[in-house]
Coordinates of C-alpha atoms in Angstrom, one line a residue:
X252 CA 0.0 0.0 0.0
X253 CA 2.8 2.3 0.6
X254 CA 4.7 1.9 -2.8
X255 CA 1.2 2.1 -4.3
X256 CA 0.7 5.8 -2.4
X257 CA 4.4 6.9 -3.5
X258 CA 3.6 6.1 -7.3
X259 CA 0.6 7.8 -7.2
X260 CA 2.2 10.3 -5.4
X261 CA 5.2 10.3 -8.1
X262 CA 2.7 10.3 -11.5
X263 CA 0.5 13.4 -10.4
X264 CA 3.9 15.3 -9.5
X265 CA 5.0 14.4 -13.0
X266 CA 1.7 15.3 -14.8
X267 CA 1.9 19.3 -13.0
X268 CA 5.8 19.6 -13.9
X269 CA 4.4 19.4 -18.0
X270 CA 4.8 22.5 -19.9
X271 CA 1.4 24.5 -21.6
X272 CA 1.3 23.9 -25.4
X273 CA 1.7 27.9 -27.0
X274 CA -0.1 28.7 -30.0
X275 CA 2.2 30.9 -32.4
X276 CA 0.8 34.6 -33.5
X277 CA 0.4 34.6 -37.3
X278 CA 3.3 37.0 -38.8
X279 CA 2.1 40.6 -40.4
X280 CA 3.8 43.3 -42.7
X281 CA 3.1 46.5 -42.2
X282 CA 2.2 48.7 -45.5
X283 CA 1.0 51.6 -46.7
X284 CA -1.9 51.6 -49.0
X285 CA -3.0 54.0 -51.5
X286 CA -5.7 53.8 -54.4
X287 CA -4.5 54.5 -57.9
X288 CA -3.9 58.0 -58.8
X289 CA -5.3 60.8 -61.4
X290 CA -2.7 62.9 -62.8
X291 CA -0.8 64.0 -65.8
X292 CA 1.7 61.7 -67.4
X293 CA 4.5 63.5 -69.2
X294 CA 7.4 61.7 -71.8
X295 CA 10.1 64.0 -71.2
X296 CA 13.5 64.6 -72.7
X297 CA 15.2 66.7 -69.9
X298 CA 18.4 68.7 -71.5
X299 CA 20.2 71.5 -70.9
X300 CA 20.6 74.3 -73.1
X301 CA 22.5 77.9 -73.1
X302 CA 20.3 80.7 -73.6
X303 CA 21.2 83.4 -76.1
X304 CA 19.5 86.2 -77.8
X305 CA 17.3 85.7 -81.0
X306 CA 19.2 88.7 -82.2
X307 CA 22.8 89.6 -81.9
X308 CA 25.2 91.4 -83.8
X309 CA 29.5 92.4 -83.0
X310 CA 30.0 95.5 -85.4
X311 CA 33.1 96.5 -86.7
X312 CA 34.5 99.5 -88.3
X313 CA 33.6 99.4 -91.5
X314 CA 36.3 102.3 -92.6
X315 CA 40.1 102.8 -90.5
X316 CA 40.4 106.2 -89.2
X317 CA 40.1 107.4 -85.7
X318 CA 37.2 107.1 -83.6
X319 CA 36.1 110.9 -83.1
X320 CA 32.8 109.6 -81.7
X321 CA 31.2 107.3 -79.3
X322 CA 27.8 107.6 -78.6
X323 CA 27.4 104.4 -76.1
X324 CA 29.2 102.3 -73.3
X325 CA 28.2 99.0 -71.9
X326 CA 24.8 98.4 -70.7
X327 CA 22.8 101.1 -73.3
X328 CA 19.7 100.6 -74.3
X329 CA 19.3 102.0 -78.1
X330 CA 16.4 101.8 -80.1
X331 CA 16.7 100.3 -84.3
X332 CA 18.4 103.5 -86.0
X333 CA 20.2 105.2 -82.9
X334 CA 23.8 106.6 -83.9
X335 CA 26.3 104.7 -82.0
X336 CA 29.7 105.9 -83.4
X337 CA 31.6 107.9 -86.3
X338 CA 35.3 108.0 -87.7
X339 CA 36.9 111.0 -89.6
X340 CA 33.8 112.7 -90.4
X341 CA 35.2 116.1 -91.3
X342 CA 38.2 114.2 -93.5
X343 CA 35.7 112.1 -95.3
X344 CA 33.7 115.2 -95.9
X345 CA 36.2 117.2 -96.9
X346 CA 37.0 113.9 -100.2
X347 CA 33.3 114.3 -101.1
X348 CA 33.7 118.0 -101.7
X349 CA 37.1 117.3 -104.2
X350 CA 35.0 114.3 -105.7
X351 CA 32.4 116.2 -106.3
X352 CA 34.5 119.1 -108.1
X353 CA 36.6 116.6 -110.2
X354 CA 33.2 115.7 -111.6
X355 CA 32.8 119.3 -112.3
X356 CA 36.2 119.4 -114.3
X357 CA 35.2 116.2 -116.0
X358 CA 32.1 117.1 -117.4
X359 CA 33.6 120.7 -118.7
X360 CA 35.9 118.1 -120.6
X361 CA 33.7 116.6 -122.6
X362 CA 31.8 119.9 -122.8
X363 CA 35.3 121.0 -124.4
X364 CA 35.8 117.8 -126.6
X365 CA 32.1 117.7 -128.0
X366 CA 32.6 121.3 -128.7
X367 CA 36.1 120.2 -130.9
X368 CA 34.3 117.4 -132.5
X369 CA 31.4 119.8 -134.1
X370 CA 34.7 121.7 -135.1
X371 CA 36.5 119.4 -136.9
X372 CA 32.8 117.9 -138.8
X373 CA 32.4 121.6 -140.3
X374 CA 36.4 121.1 -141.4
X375 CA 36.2 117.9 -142.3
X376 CA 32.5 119.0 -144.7
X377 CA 34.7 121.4 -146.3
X378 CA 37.7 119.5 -146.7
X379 CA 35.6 116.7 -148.5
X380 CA 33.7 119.3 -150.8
X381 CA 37.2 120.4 -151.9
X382 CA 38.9 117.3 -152.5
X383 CA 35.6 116.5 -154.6
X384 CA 35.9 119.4 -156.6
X385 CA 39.5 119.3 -157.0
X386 CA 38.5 115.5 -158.6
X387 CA 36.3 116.8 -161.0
X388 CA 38.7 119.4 -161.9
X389 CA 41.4 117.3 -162.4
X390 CA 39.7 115.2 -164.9
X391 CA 39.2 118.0 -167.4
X392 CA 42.8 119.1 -166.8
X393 CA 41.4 122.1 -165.0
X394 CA 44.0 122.1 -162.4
X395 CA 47.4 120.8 -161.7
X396 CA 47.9 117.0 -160.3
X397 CA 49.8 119.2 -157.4
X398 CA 46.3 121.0 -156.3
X399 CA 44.5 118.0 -156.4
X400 CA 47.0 116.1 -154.3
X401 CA 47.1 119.3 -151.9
X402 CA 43.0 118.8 -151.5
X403 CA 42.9 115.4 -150.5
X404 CA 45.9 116.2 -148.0
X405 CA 43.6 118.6 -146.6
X406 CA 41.2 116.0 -146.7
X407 CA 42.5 113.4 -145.2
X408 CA 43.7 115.8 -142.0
X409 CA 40.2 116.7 -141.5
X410 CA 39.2 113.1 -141.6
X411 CA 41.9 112.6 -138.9
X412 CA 40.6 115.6 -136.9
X413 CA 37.5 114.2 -136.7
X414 CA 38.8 110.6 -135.1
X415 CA 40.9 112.6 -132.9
X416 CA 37.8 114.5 -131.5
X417 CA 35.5 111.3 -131.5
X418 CA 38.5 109.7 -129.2
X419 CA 39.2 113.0 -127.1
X420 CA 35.0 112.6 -126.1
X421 CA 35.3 108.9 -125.2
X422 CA 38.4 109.5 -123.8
X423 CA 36.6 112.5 -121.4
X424 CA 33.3 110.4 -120.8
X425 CA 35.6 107.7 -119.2
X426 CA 37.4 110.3 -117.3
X427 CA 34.0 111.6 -116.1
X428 CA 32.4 108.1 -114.9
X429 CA 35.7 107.2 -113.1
X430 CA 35.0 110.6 -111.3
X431 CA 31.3 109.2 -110.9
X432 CA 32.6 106.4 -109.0
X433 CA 35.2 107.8 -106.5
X434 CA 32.2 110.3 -105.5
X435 CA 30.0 107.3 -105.0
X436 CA 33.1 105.8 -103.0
X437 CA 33.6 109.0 -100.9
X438 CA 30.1 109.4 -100.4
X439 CA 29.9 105.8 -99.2
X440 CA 32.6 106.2 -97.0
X441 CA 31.3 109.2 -95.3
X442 CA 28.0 107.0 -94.9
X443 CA 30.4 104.3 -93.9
X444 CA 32.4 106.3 -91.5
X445 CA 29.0 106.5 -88.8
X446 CA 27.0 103.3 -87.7
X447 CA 23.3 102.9 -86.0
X448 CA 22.1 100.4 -84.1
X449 CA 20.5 97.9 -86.4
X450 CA 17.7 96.6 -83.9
X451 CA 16.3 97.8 -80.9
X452 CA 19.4 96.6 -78.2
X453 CA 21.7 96.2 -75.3
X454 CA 25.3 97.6 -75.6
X455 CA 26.6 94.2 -74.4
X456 CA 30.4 95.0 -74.3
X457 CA 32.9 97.3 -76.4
X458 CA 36.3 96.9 -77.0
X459 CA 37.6 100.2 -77.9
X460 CA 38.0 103.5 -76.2
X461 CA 36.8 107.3 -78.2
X462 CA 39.7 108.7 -79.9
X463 CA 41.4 105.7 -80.8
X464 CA 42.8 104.4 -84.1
X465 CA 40.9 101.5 -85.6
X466 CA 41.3 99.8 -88.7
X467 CA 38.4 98.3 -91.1
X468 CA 36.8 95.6 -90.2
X469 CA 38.0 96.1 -86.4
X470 CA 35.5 94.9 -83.6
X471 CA 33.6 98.2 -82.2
X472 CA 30.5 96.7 -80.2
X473 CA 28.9 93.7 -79.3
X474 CA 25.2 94.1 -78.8
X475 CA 22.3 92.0 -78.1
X476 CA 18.4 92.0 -78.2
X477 CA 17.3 90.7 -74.9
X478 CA 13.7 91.2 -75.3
X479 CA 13.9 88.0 -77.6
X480 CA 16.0 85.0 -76.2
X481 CA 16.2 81.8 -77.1
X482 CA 18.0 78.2 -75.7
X483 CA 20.1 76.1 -78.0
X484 CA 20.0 72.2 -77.8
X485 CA 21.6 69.4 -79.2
X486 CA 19.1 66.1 -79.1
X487 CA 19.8 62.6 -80.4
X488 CA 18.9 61.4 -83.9
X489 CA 16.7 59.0 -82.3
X490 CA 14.0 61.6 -81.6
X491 CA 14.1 62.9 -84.8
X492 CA 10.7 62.2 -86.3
X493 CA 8.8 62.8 -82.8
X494 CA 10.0 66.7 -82.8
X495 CA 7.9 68.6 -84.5
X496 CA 9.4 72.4 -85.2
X497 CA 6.1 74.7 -83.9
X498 CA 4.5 72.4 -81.7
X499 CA 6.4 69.9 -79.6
X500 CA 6.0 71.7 -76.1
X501 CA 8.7 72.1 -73.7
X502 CA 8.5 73.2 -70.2
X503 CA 11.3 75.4 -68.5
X504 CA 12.0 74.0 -65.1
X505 CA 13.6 75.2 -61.6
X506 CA 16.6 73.8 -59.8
X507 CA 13.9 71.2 -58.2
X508 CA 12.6 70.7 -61.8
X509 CA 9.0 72.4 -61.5
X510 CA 7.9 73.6 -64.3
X511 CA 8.3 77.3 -64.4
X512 CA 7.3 78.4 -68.0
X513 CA 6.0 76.3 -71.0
X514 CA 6.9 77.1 -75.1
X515 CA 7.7 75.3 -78.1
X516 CA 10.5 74.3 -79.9
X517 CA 11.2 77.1 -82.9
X518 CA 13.8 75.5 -84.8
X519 CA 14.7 72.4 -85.9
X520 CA 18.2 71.4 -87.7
X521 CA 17.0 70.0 -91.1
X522 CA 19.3 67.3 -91.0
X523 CA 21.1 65.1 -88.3
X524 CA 25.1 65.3 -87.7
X525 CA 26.6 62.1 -88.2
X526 CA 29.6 62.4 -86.4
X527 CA 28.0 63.2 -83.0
X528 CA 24.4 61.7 -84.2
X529 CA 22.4 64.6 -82.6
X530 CA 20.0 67.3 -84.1
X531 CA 20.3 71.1 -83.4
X532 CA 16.8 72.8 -82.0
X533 CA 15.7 76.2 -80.5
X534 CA 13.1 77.0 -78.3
X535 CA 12.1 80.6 -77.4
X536 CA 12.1 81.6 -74.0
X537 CA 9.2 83.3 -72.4
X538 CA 9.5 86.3 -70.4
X539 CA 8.1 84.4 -66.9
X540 CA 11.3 82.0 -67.1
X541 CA 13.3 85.0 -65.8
X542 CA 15.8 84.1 -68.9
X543 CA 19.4 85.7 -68.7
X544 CA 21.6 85.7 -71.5
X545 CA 24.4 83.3 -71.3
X546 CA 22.6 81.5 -68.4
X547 CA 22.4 77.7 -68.6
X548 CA 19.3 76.4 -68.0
X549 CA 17.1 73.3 -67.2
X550 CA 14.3 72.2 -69.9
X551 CA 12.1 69.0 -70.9
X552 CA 11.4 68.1 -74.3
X553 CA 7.8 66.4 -73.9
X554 CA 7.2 64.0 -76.3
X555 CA 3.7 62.7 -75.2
X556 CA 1.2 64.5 -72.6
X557 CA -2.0 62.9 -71.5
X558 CA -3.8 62.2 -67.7
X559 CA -4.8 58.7 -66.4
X560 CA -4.1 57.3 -63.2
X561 CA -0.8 55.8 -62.0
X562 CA 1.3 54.6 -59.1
X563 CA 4.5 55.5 -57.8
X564 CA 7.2 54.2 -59.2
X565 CA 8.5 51.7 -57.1
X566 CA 5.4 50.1 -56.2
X567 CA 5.3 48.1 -59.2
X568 CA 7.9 44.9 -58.8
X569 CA 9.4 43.4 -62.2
X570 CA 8.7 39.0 -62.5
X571 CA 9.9 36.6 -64.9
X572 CA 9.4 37.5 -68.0
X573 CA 9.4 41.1 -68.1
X574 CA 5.9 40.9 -66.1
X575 CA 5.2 43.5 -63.5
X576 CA 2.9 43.5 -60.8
X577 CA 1.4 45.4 -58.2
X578 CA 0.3 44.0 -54.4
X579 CA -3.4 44.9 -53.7
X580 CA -5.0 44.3 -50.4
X581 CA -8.5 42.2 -50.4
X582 CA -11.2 42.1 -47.8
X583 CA -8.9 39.6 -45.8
X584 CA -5.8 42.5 -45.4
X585 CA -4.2 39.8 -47.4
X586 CA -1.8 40.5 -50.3
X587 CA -2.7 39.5 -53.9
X588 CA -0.8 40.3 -56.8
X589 CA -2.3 41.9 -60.2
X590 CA -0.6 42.4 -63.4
X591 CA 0.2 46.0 -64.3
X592 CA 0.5 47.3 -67.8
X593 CA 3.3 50.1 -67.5
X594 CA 2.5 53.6 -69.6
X595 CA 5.0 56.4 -69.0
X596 CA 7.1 57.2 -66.2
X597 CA 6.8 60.8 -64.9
X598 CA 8.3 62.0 -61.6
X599 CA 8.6 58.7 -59.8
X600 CA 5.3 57.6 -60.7
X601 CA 4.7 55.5 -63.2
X602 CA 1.0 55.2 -65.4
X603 CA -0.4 52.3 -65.0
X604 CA -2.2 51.8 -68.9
X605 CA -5.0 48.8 -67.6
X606 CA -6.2 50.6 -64.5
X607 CA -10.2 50.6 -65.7
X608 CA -10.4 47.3 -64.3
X609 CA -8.4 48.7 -60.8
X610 CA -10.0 52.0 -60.0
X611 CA -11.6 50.0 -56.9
X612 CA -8.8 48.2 -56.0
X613 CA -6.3 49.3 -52.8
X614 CA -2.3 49.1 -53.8
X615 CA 0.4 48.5 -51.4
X616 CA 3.0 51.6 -52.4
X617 CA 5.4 50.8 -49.2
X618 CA 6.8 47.5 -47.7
X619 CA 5.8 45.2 -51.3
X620 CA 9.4 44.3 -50.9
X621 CA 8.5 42.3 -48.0
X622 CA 5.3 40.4 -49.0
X623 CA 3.9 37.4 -51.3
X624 CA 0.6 36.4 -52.4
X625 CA -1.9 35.7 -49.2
X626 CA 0.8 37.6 -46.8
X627 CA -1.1 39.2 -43.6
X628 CA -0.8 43.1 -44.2
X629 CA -1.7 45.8 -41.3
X630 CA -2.5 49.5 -43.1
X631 CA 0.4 51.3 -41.3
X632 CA -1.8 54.5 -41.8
X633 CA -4.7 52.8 -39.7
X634 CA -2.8 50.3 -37.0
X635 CA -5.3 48.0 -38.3
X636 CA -6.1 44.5 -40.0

């Protein structure tokens, strides 16, 4: 009876010393969730370009001589026909005036040489109606062969008179367009020897001083028309056919790359380079871009425009097969995986091209990395299954 007790004693002992079977907590991923979203999907070609104006113009002297007059400095505005400098006026003046009194001299010349020729016809009439009487006379032995020969001497010198006079006016009429000409020279070069702005512009920089000697063809002033700027861009050939000159937008953008300003490309190169394999375009700058001549800026070529809904970027995973998908979340807070169609990427979000069929549905834009299909997701947003 006692080792009977002591076993008893020893089994019920055993049976509390057992430990409690533990049921284990399901695992759960926390994740933020977000509906798809309605916005504007942009194809962009972001490039930088340096702005410069539309016009632009470094003028030189077009005459040497010394600069007696400088009308600007750096930083002028002038308007289209202002006077901005002049060399050796008074000298230049003073060549027009001798020009124009050689011509003077010239045309009393031929005055003089017509005046000879008229002359020497009235000679030369009366030395022919000699020598023609002196014929017939001769042929009735009227007079000796002596007179005759003396008549058409005096015939022959008239005859002669007359070439002489018809060269001495050809000879003056030359004389008097060569005159013609260096007037027309002087004249230009007095025109020459002052310059006007040729558009309304900014005195950008000069590079000579008033009073100083320049030679033609020297650099006087650059100026520039900042009311009209433009950027210059190279692109590759590849985009080629989707620029359109007049009406592929672009959009100027900020050191953060918000769009500041919008245009359109003005220019493009009618052919491609095929060393570098890039096409030249142009794009005029509007006035709200706060352009700067010389500036480099920040701009996006955009290729397509158009809204639908999307989600950000990296909420869509890539599978075999060049499949992507997107987590949802189901009544359950369980993960399930859809197949996304993938439009354009703008700004870290991407469009998602089949989302009719999704509009309902509840993505998983944080944490995806950490799920699977049927996973147990808690809305970090909520705190809640």
């Amino acid at each position: 009876m006692r080792w009977s007790i002591l076993a008893v004693s020893a089994l019920l002992l055993a049976a509390g010393c057992e430990k409690p079977v533990m049921q284990t907590k399901e695992k759960t991923t926390r994740v933020n969730i977000s509906k798809l979203q309605k916005r504007i999907f942009r194809q962009r070609i972001p490039l930088q370009g340096t702005i410069q104006p539309v016009e632009f113009a470094t003028i030189s002297a077009k005459i040497g001589g010394t600069l007696e007059m400088l009308k600007v400095s750096e930083g002028d505005k002038v308007k289209k026909g202002d006077l901005l400098f002049g060399i050796d006026r008074q000298v230049l003046k003073n060549q027009v005036v001798v020009k124009e009194d050689e011509i003077k001299v010239r045309q009393a010349a031929l005055q003089s040489a017509e005046i000879s020729l008229n002359i020497a016809k009235i000679s030369y009439d009366q030395a022919k109606r000699d020598f023609d009487r002196a014929k017939n006379l001769s042929r009735s032995k009227a007079i000796s062969e002596s007179s005759l020969e003396s008549a058409e001497t005096d015939f022959r010198k008239a005859e002669m008179a007359v070439n002489n006079a018809n060269a001495a006016i050809a000879n003056a009429k030359a004389l008097l367009k060569q005159a013609e000409s260096n007037l027309a020279i002087a004249r230009k070069n007095l025109n020459d020897s002052t310059t006007a702005a040729p558009f309304d512009c900014v005195v950008f920089d000069k590079f000579v001083e008033e009073n100083e000697f320049v030679s033609a063809g020297q650099e006087i002033l650059k100026l520039e028309n900042h009311d009209a700027l433009e950027v210059v861009c190279f692109i590759s050939a590849v985009y080629y056919n989707a620029v359109i000159e007049g009406k592929t937008p672009v959009d100027f953008t900020d050191r953060n790359g918000k769009a500041v300003a919008r245009s359109v490309i003005t220019y493009k190169a009618p052919g491609i380079d095929p060393e570098s394999r890039t096409f030249k375009i142009k794009v005029a700058i509007p006035k709200e871009a706060n352009p700067v001549s010389g500036m480099l800026c920040e701009l996006d070529i955009i290729l397509a425009e158009r809204e639908g809904y999307g989600l950000p970027e990296s909420a869509i995973l890539l599978r075999a097969e060049n499949r992507m998908i997107a987590y949802t979340v189901n009544d359950k807070s369980r993960a399930e995986s859809v197949e996304i169609k993938r439009g354009i990427i703008d700004g870290g979000f991407s469009e998602v091209l089949n989302a009719e069929n999704l509009l309902s549905r509840r993505f998983v834009i944080t944490g995806q990395t950490f799920i699977n299909n049927g996973s147990l997701l808690v809305d970090a947003a909520a705190g809640k299954k």
